[in-house]
């Protein structure tokens, strides 16, 4: 469904992705693991066209989107929960969710209801300003906002960062639930252990290059992966 | 009531009148800054063009024999809004959009260039002398003794204040309730994120330019009728005043622009009333320098966030 072919991405003179090829198939949970600065966020954002790939091709649902403008890509069934959440802090929970469903008005009410079912906390905080909510609540809001567009592929960049274990478990449960509903998931996680257990497949990214690709199970028991990312 | 109180109230009323129009123009500066982080220095020129358009329409309607002033002013304002919006929209597309990813200073130079270009273009098209217009709306409310101390609020002043209130209420509703208004607020905080939600930021930016230009056109029609003259240079001074108002209130903040406009108008009119009218403009610019030095975030603004 999503395929990257020899994708390079630059920030000025810095080459953050050095020829990445990978694919995500419909209904899968695919995870990307790698050290800080390996280029995980860059990879996810390059799929969204922000930053744009400097060479290579990105194909989404059989269409080349390498040069497509970001807003248009994001209207074609993709949604992202970016690093750092990026909720609109001066706006209420309701307004943030409404922003997520901005361009897709069909079944708006149903989707709103669905998101509030997934995150009852957001319902309680419906008219609270996002900026005054706790980190975990903001993370739920960022996920809820992404779900408001009813995406086929949900891209998540470290959804558990900085959260208490109990909230992390909740977030993983929700990811699993979304998979059950048929949403495809492309996930970057610091918490590689938990991510690999959940994932169908995983890729290991090192210095902007994919160095390993396997099923989640195999990566979990892989000696090198254990040493480098799972704490031995 | 004593003389001096009548006099004071009169100055306040005059100040609120002028201040309202500053506030209308200031919205254009503050909204554009809020979203793309640049000062649209050509905004004063859009106001000036709006004033010319309404003068031309009013003159045309008078020649055609119209005599209902409300219809005339309404039509003039509408045509002025439409043409000024077209200018605002085009200025953004031609002078700013191609530079969006370049350094701030480059866009700023482009804005100043656009301002000079528009001023000279109108100077060539309309001549550089004042064009006067007979006042269409005369008379007013008189409070107190007509032969002694009194306050005179002209109908034109009332129209200016009421129209401003209507525009500001409309704008507030638009920003707080409408879909596009919400997108504007979201973009002011994180335009990249609105893009990632599938919202075309070009449309949001174009909308802010159109709103700013429309309100400048309303101000142009009103202030043009109030003063009764226009020349190609009115945009420079009005633009600077409105910019001061926007900075005073806190650039990027819409309520701030409203407040800043009124405060500046009242300060100017008190200066003119109690010292000398010559110092009126000095007030605005001294105020601008003082705020920039000591309170750059303005009254209602947030602490400066570096915009890219
Ligand atoms: N906007 C930017 N400008 C310049 N360099 C950048 C920018 N964003 C990222 N980089 C660089 O690109 C490289 C990859 O960064 P990226 O954020 O993709 O890493 P990451 O794998 O997501 O790391 P983390 O686990 O810390 O989130 C890093 O060396 C980083 O310094
Ligand atoms: Mg990252």
XYZ file of C-alpha atoms and ligand atoms in Angstrom:
572
model
C 0.000 0.000 0.000
C 2.891 2.326 0.867
C 6.272 1.822 -0.698
C 9.508 3.764 -0.491
C 12.150 3.153 -3.105
C 15.723 4.414 -2.533
C 14.513 7.551 -0.783
C 17.048 10.214 0.159
C 16.163 13.234 2.280
C 18.373 16.212 3.021
C 18.232 19.036 5.521
C 20.456 21.500 3.728
C 23.817 19.757 3.522
C 22.837 17.027 6.022
C 21.699 13.772 4.468
C 19.235 12.314 6.966
C 17.955 9.443 4.778
C 20.433 7.616 2.598
C 18.461 5.516 0.173
C 15.675 3.978 2.232
C 13.465 1.307 0.683
C 10.579 -0.218 2.588
C 6.931 -1.077 2.266
C 3.820 -1.233 4.388
C 0.980 -3.508 3.330
C -2.705 -3.079 3.977
C -3.781 -4.164 7.456
C -0.230 -4.457 8.812
C 1.415 -2.883 11.795
C 4.919 -1.992 10.736
C 7.393 -0.520 13.171
C 10.617 1.320 12.670
C 13.275 1.188 15.347
C 16.564 3.007 15.588
C 18.705 5.158 17.837
C 18.170 8.859 18.428
C 19.017 10.756 15.293
C 18.838 7.677 13.072
C 16.259 9.400 10.884
C 13.016 7.760 12.013
C 10.998 10.962 12.244
C 12.517 12.176 9.016
C 11.367 8.998 7.292
C 7.787 9.294 8.534
C 7.610 12.967 7.652
C 9.121 12.413 4.220
C 6.155 10.168 3.466
C 3.975 13.199 4.228
C 6.084 15.395 1.934
C 7.462 17.537 4.776
C 10.453 17.514 4.278
C 10.375 16.435 0.668
C 12.512 13.542 -0.566
C 15.447 14.767 -2.596
C 15.475 11.594 -4.684
C 13.820 8.191 -4.896
C 10.107 7.450 -5.142
C 7.278 7.142 -2.657
C 4.232 5.246 -3.837
C 0.941 5.334 -1.986
C -2.009 3.279 -3.203
C -0.302 2.815 -6.582
C 0.286 6.500 -7.059
C 3.596 8.321 -7.056
C 3.315 10.954 -4.324
C 6.979 11.933 -4.159
C 6.262 15.439 -5.451
C 2.666 15.791 -4.306
C 2.048 18.693 -1.948
C 1.657 17.808 1.716
C -1.966 18.872 2.157
C -2.992 16.813 -0.842
C -1.126 13.724 0.380
C -2.805 14.078 3.752
C -6.225 14.201 2.122
C -5.668 10.868 0.409
C -6.195 8.587 3.402
C -3.062 9.189 5.458
C -2.929 10.728 8.904
C 0.016 11.476 11.144
C 0.580 11.865 14.865
C 3.813 13.811 14.650
C 6.696 13.870 17.069
C 5.947 16.251 19.937
C 2.161 15.937 19.450
C 1.726 19.403 17.987
C -1.803 19.878 19.282
C -3.227 23.385 18.928
C -2.732 24.507 22.492
C -4.895 27.625 22.380
C -7.826 25.664 20.993
C -10.232 23.385 22.811
C -10.267 19.608 22.574
C -13.373 19.826 20.420
C -11.750 22.307 18.067
C -8.600 20.228 17.792
C -10.643 17.205 16.836
C -12.627 19.288 14.382
C -9.350 20.337 12.746
C -8.577 16.664 12.234
C -11.855 16.191 10.387
C -11.509 19.451 8.512
C -11.553 18.260 4.931
C -13.575 15.101 5.375
C -17.091 15.980 6.448
C -18.780 12.677 5.786
C -19.874 10.868 8.962
C -18.334 13.641 11.024
C -20.570 13.012 14.024
C -20.029 9.264 13.977
C -16.286 9.644 13.855
C -16.338 12.177 16.653
C -18.360 9.739 18.710
C -15.971 6.919 17.888
C -12.925 8.920 18.928
C -14.592 9.920 22.175
C -15.397 6.279 22.821
C -11.757 5.342 22.305
C -10.645 8.169 24.574
C -13.296 8.837 27.225
C -10.876 11.292 28.803
C -11.222 13.559 25.795
C -14.963 13.558 26.274
C -14.553 14.755 29.848
C -12.206 17.486 28.653
C -14.189 18.376 25.569
C -14.166 22.138 26.035
C -10.839 22.424 27.818
C -7.945 24.126 26.085
C -5.478 21.582 24.780
C -2.512 23.494 26.185
C -3.763 23.026 29.738
C -4.029 19.248 29.502
C -1.503 16.718 30.745
C 1.033 15.165 28.397
C -0.878 11.898 28.193
C -4.136 13.664 27.453
C -2.464 15.707 24.767
C -1.089 12.541 23.221
C -4.577 11.030 23.166
C -5.820 14.219 21.571
C -3.146 14.050 18.892
C -4.156 10.461 18.101
C -7.850 11.339 18.210
C -7.273 14.269 15.888
C -5.511 12.010 13.387
C -8.361 9.493 13.552
C -10.929 12.175 12.773
C -9.996 11.975 9.104
C -10.751 8.240 9.119
C -7.320 7.298 7.746
C -6.432 4.086 5.963
C -2.851 4.472 7.141
C -2.030 5.963 10.520
C 1.528 7.153 11.042
C 2.578 7.411 14.680
C 5.833 8.999 15.817
C 6.668 7.957 19.368
C 3.162 8.071 20.790
C 4.370 6.845 24.179
C 7.154 9.366 24.681
C 7.217 10.716 28.219
C 4.105 8.876 29.361
C 3.461 6.753 32.426
C 3.464 2.953 31.842
C -0.265 2.719 32.421
C -0.980 5.266 29.695
C 1.532 3.608 27.388
C -0.358 0.330 27.749
C -3.587 2.114 26.936
C -2.079 3.583 23.828
C -0.794 0.211 22.681
C -4.228 -1.295 23.294
C -5.755 1.368 21.132
C -3.262 0.744 18.357
C -4.230 -2.916 18.431
C -7.896 -2.026 18.386
C -7.366 0.198 15.364
C -5.679 -2.641 13.556
C -8.748 -4.734 14.352
C -10.833 -2.094 12.598
C -8.695 -2.401 9.508
C -6.452 0.604 9.918
C -2.896 0.099 8.713
C -0.270 1.367 11.122
C 3.253 2.639 10.638
C 4.796 3.138 14.047
C 7.990 4.588 15.452
C 8.608 3.811 19.098
C 11.305 4.350 21.693
C 9.700 1.485 23.468
C 10.987 -1.046 20.933
C 10.132 -4.073 23.020
C 6.456 -3.368 23.160
C 6.346 -2.140 19.586
C 7.967 -5.277 18.184
C 5.632 -7.516 20.134
C 2.703 -5.768 18.532
C 4.121 -5.381 15.043
C 3.802 -7.734 12.094
C 7.072 -6.523 10.693
C 9.838 -4.189 11.690
C 12.710 -2.293 10.133
C 15.882 -1.195 11.859
C 17.207 2.186 10.791
C 20.812 3.200 11.426
C 22.299 6.499 10.282
C 19.647 6.961 7.637
C 19.891 3.430 6.236
C 17.737 0.342 6.720
C 20.087 -2.301 8.125
C 17.607 -5.032 8.980
C 14.093 -6.095 8.094
C 12.175 -8.983 9.624
C 8.985 -10.004 11.393
C 8.363 -8.487 14.780
C 8.908 -11.859 16.470
C 12.256 -12.480 14.787
C 13.528 -9.017 15.565
C 12.584 -9.474 19.205
C 14.912 -12.445 19.494
C 17.600 -11.106 17.172
C 20.871 -10.896 19.073
C 22.050 -7.577 17.592
C 18.672 -5.954 18.000
C 18.457 -7.109 21.592
C 21.855 -5.625 22.355
C 21.331 -2.345 20.601
C 17.675 -1.547 21.230
C 16.134 -3.834 23.789
C 18.626 -3.416 26.572
C 20.413 -6.770 26.238
C -21.239 70.067 33.805
C -18.321 72.319 33.346
C -16.743 73.326 30.092
C -13.693 71.224 30.590
C -15.637 68.007 30.935
C -17.533 68.659 27.716
C -14.240 69.330 26.039
C -12.694 66.161 27.398
C -15.602 63.981 26.276
C -15.451 65.563 22.849
C -11.782 64.644 22.533
C -12.485 61.084 23.614
C -15.286 60.763 21.064
C -13.040 62.108 18.312
C -10.292 59.748 19.413
C -12.569 56.717 19.383
C -13.702 57.623 15.874
C -10.208 57.760 14.436
C -9.109 54.880 16.629
C -11.842 52.666 15.186
C -10.446 53.113 11.721
C -6.909 52.426 12.932
C -8.225 49.237 14.480
C -9.852 48.181 11.198
C -6.601 48.667 9.318
C -4.521 47.115 12.103
C -6.382 43.799 11.760
C -4.746 43.309 8.377
C -1.261 43.687 9.831
C -1.882 41.544 12.832
C -3.598 38.629 11.075
C -0.988 38.352 8.360
C 1.782 38.569 10.926
C 0.061 35.970 13.079
C 0.047 33.462 10.260
C 3.113 34.031 8.118
C 5.188 36.120 10.509
C 5.792 39.030 8.187
C 4.784 42.671 8.167
C 2.788 43.402 5.042
C 4.137 46.880 4.398
C 1.919 47.256 1.344
C -1.190 47.104 3.527
C -1.393 50.900 3.924
C -1.475 51.154 0.141
C -4.416 48.775 -0.015
C -6.209 51.128 2.352
C -5.310 54.069 0.117
C -6.589 52.259 -2.974
C -9.788 51.403 -1.106
C -10.270 55.104 -0.378
C -9.800 56.051 -4.049
C -12.246 53.391 -5.187
C -14.942 54.598 -2.837
C -14.360 58.210 -3.929
C -14.693 57.198 -7.558
C -17.850 55.187 -6.916
C -19.406 57.970 -4.835
C -18.582 60.554 -7.512
C -20.014 58.268 -10.186
C -23.230 57.661 -8.263
C -23.630 61.394 -7.623
C -23.264 62.054 -11.341
C -25.868 59.422 -12.088
C -28.233 61.332 -9.838
C -28.421 59.000 -6.844
C -29.530 60.769 -3.721
C -29.927 58.093 -1.060
C -26.659 58.415 0.848
C -26.985 55.068 2.556
C -27.285 53.206 -0.720
C -24.427 55.263 -2.141
C -22.092 54.648 0.791
C -23.078 50.989 0.936
C -22.357 50.513 -2.760
C -19.092 52.426 -2.535
C -18.007 50.277 0.372
C -18.917 47.060 -1.415
C -17.062 47.913 -4.605
C -14.125 49.127 -2.564
C -14.044 45.880 -0.573
C -14.119 43.786 -3.725
C -11.356 45.653 -5.514
C -9.165 46.023 -2.408
C -9.543 42.268 -1.744
C -8.407 41.574 -5.273
C -5.366 43.749 -4.600
C -4.655 42.056 -1.270
C -4.968 38.619 -2.840
C -2.775 39.528 -5.809
C -0.097 41.220 -3.709
C 0.304 38.043 -1.700
C 0.457 35.821 -4.778
C 2.863 38.051 -6.690
C 5.138 39.515 -4.042
C 5.121 37.161 -1.045
C 4.168 33.642 -2.011
C 7.199 33.041 -4.238
C 9.403 34.128 -1.314
C 7.725 32.098 1.370
C 10.630 29.777 1.961
C 13.297 32.467 1.784
C 14.580 34.670 4.574
C 12.246 37.067 6.348
C 14.240 40.094 5.314
C 13.761 39.272 1.636
C 9.976 39.160 1.950
C 10.126 42.408 3.895
C 12.034 44.112 1.102
C 9.513 42.768 -1.370
C 6.716 44.245 0.765
C 8.368 47.655 0.830
C 8.915 47.440 -2.919
C 5.256 46.581 -3.409
C 4.275 49.550 -1.289
C 6.405 51.960 -3.323
C 5.132 50.463 -6.548
C 1.460 50.829 -5.605
C 1.922 54.378 -4.337
C 3.546 55.456 -7.582
C 1.119 53.544 -9.722
C -1.776 55.428 -8.127
C 0.164 58.685 -8.361
C 0.511 58.178 -12.114
C -3.077 57.051 -12.563
C -4.781 59.604 -10.326
C -2.287 62.455 -9.967
C -0.481 63.352 -6.788
C -2.728 66.207 -5.681
C -5.489 65.944 -3.123
C -8.833 64.876 -4.462
C -11.629 66.329 -2.387
C -15.143 65.126 -1.935
C -18.056 67.175 -0.636
C -19.325 65.646 2.573
C -22.399 63.572 1.917
C -23.427 63.094 5.500
C -23.763 66.260 7.504
C -25.050 67.175 10.924
C -24.908 65.275 14.155
C -26.045 64.941 17.715
C -25.563 67.928 19.924
C -25.426 67.527 23.668
C -25.475 70.598 25.865
C -26.013 74.233 25.045
C -25.653 74.961 21.317
C -24.415 78.458 22.081
C -22.275 77.528 25.060
C -20.413 74.433 26.069
C -21.526 71.310 24.225
C -20.453 68.044 22.680
C -21.007 67.482 18.993
C -20.983 63.934 17.706
C -21.423 64.040 13.965
C -23.531 61.434 12.184
C -20.388 60.471 10.301
C -18.664 59.706 13.605
C -21.582 57.549 14.649
C -21.498 55.716 11.330
C -17.768 55.086 11.685
C -18.060 53.690 15.186
C -21.147 51.583 14.462
C -19.699 50.172 11.241
C -16.486 49.302 13.057
C -18.391 47.534 15.808
C -20.318 45.519 13.227
C -17.133 44.567 11.360
C -15.316 43.584 14.530
C -18.247 41.527 15.779
C -18.431 39.809 12.394
C -14.708 39.137 12.408
C -14.800 37.777 15.952
C -17.646 35.437 15.038
C -15.844 34.323 11.908
C -12.606 33.634 13.743
C -14.162 31.883 16.709
C -16.974 29.940 15.067
C -16.414 29.294 11.392
C -14.452 26.437 9.918
C -12.098 28.735 8.061
C -11.699 30.937 11.139
C -10.649 27.896 13.113
C -8.156 26.999 10.409
C -6.781 30.556 10.664
C -6.267 30.210 14.408
C -4.680 26.798 14.020
C -2.384 28.114 11.286
C -1.325 31.012 13.477
C -0.026 28.483 15.951
C 1.426 25.809 13.668
C 0.897 26.218 9.960
C 2.914 23.072 9.203
C 0.545 21.019 11.330
C -2.534 22.382 9.572
C -0.894 21.273 6.353
C -0.386 17.826 7.848
C -4.127 17.721 8.518
C -4.776 18.159 4.816
C -5.593 21.849 4.962
C -4.096 23.857 2.156
C -2.207 26.639 3.889
C -2.249 28.724 0.708
C -6.010 29.074 1.084
C -5.687 30.084 4.709
C -3.052 32.686 3.877
C -5.098 34.050 0.978
C -8.109 34.315 3.295
C -6.185 36.432 5.799
C -5.031 38.791 3.070
C -8.583 39.134 1.787
C -10.018 39.819 5.243
C -7.300 42.378 5.985
C -7.820 44.140 2.664
C -11.611 44.180 3.089
C -11.398 45.799 6.499
C -8.864 48.310 5.146
C -11.329 49.148 2.378
C -14.089 49.717 4.922
C -11.744 51.994 6.860
C -10.783 53.759 3.617
C -14.380 54.479 2.708
C -15.215 55.733 6.205
C -12.095 57.762 6.857
C -12.112 59.159 3.326
C -15.629 60.494 3.868
C -14.697 61.781 7.319
C -11.702 63.763 6.107
C -13.123 64.461 2.665
C -9.789 64.191 0.839
C -7.523 61.537 -0.536
C -4.071 61.549 -2.130
C -1.609 58.784 -2.984
C 0.243 59.269 0.292
C -2.576 58.701 2.776
C -1.745 54.996 2.863
C 1.719 55.610 4.222
C 0.645 57.559 7.268
C -2.489 55.505 7.977
C -0.480 52.338 7.519
C 2.122 53.462 10.017
C -0.532 54.441 12.517
C -2.347 51.139 12.157
C 0.932 49.268 12.381
C 1.649 51.154 15.614
C -1.799 50.160 16.852
C -1.141 46.516 16.018
C 2.216 46.554 17.802
C 0.752 48.416 20.771
C -1.980 45.828 21.202
C 0.411 42.937 20.596
C 1.129 41.939 17.016
C -0.603 38.702 16.098
C -3.487 39.347 18.472
C -6.832 40.385 17.001
C -8.314 41.819 20.218
C -4.941 43.528 20.645
C -5.294 45.284 17.296
C -8.747 46.524 18.281
C -7.530 47.783 21.641
C -4.346 49.269 20.191
C -6.320 51.172 17.556
C -8.647 52.734 20.093
C -5.829 53.595 22.506
C -3.788 55.218 19.780
C -6.775 57.180 18.457
C -7.602 58.495 21.907
C -3.977 59.383 22.721
C -3.685 61.296 19.476
C -6.861 63.186 19.986
C -6.004 64.080 23.585
C -2.637 65.351 22.423
C -4.250 67.405 19.710
C -6.879 68.700 22.117
C -4.624 69.649 25.007
C -1.301 70.452 23.375
C -1.189 71.107 19.718
C -2.438 69.253 16.689
C 1.071 69.282 15.222
C 2.199 66.823 17.863
C -0.500 64.357 16.962
C 1.630 62.251 14.640
C 4.627 62.545 16.920
C 2.610 60.725 19.580
C 2.039 57.721 17.371
C 5.652 57.354 16.406
C 7.090 58.017 19.837
C 4.667 55.440 21.145
C 5.809 52.949 18.503
C 9.461 53.435 19.439
C 8.730 53.182 23.151
C 6.748 49.967 22.803
C 9.344 48.395 20.563
C 12.021 49.270 23.106
C 10.296 48.390 26.345
C 7.312 46.167 25.593
C 7.808 44.520 22.203
C 5.108 41.940 22.877
C 2.491 44.691 23.268
C -0.445 44.731 25.641
C -2.184 41.490 24.672
C 0.569 39.800 22.690
C 2.408 36.657 23.562
C 6.139 36.776 24.233
C 7.959 36.827 20.934
C 8.129 33.434 19.264
C 10.568 33.218 16.414
C 8.651 32.640 13.200
C 10.345 30.984 10.293
N 14.798 20.340 10.695
C 16.019 19.808 10.683
N 17.070 20.506 10.225
C 18.313 19.977 10.186
N 18.592 18.737 10.569
C 17.592 17.981 11.029
C 16.267 18.471 11.115
N 15.471 17.507 11.607
C 16.299 16.446 11.833
N 17.563 16.726 11.491
C 18.713 15.828 11.568
O 18.409 14.666 10.850
C 18.833 13.513 11.549
C 17.662 12.586 11.774
O 16.739 13.204 12.658
P 15.359 12.534 13.067
O 14.596 13.543 13.852
O 14.719 11.989 11.866
O 15.844 11.358 14.014
P 14.992 10.341 14.867
O 15.428 9.000 14.479
O 13.554 10.652 14.773
O 15.518 10.651 16.330
P 14.744 10.635 17.745
O 14.682 9.229 18.181
O 15.633 11.444 18.632
O 13.398 11.249 17.542
C 19.463 14.011 12.833
O 20.841 14.028 12.643
C 18.940 15.395 12.987
O 19.879 16.228 13.624
Mg 12.146 11.315 16.071
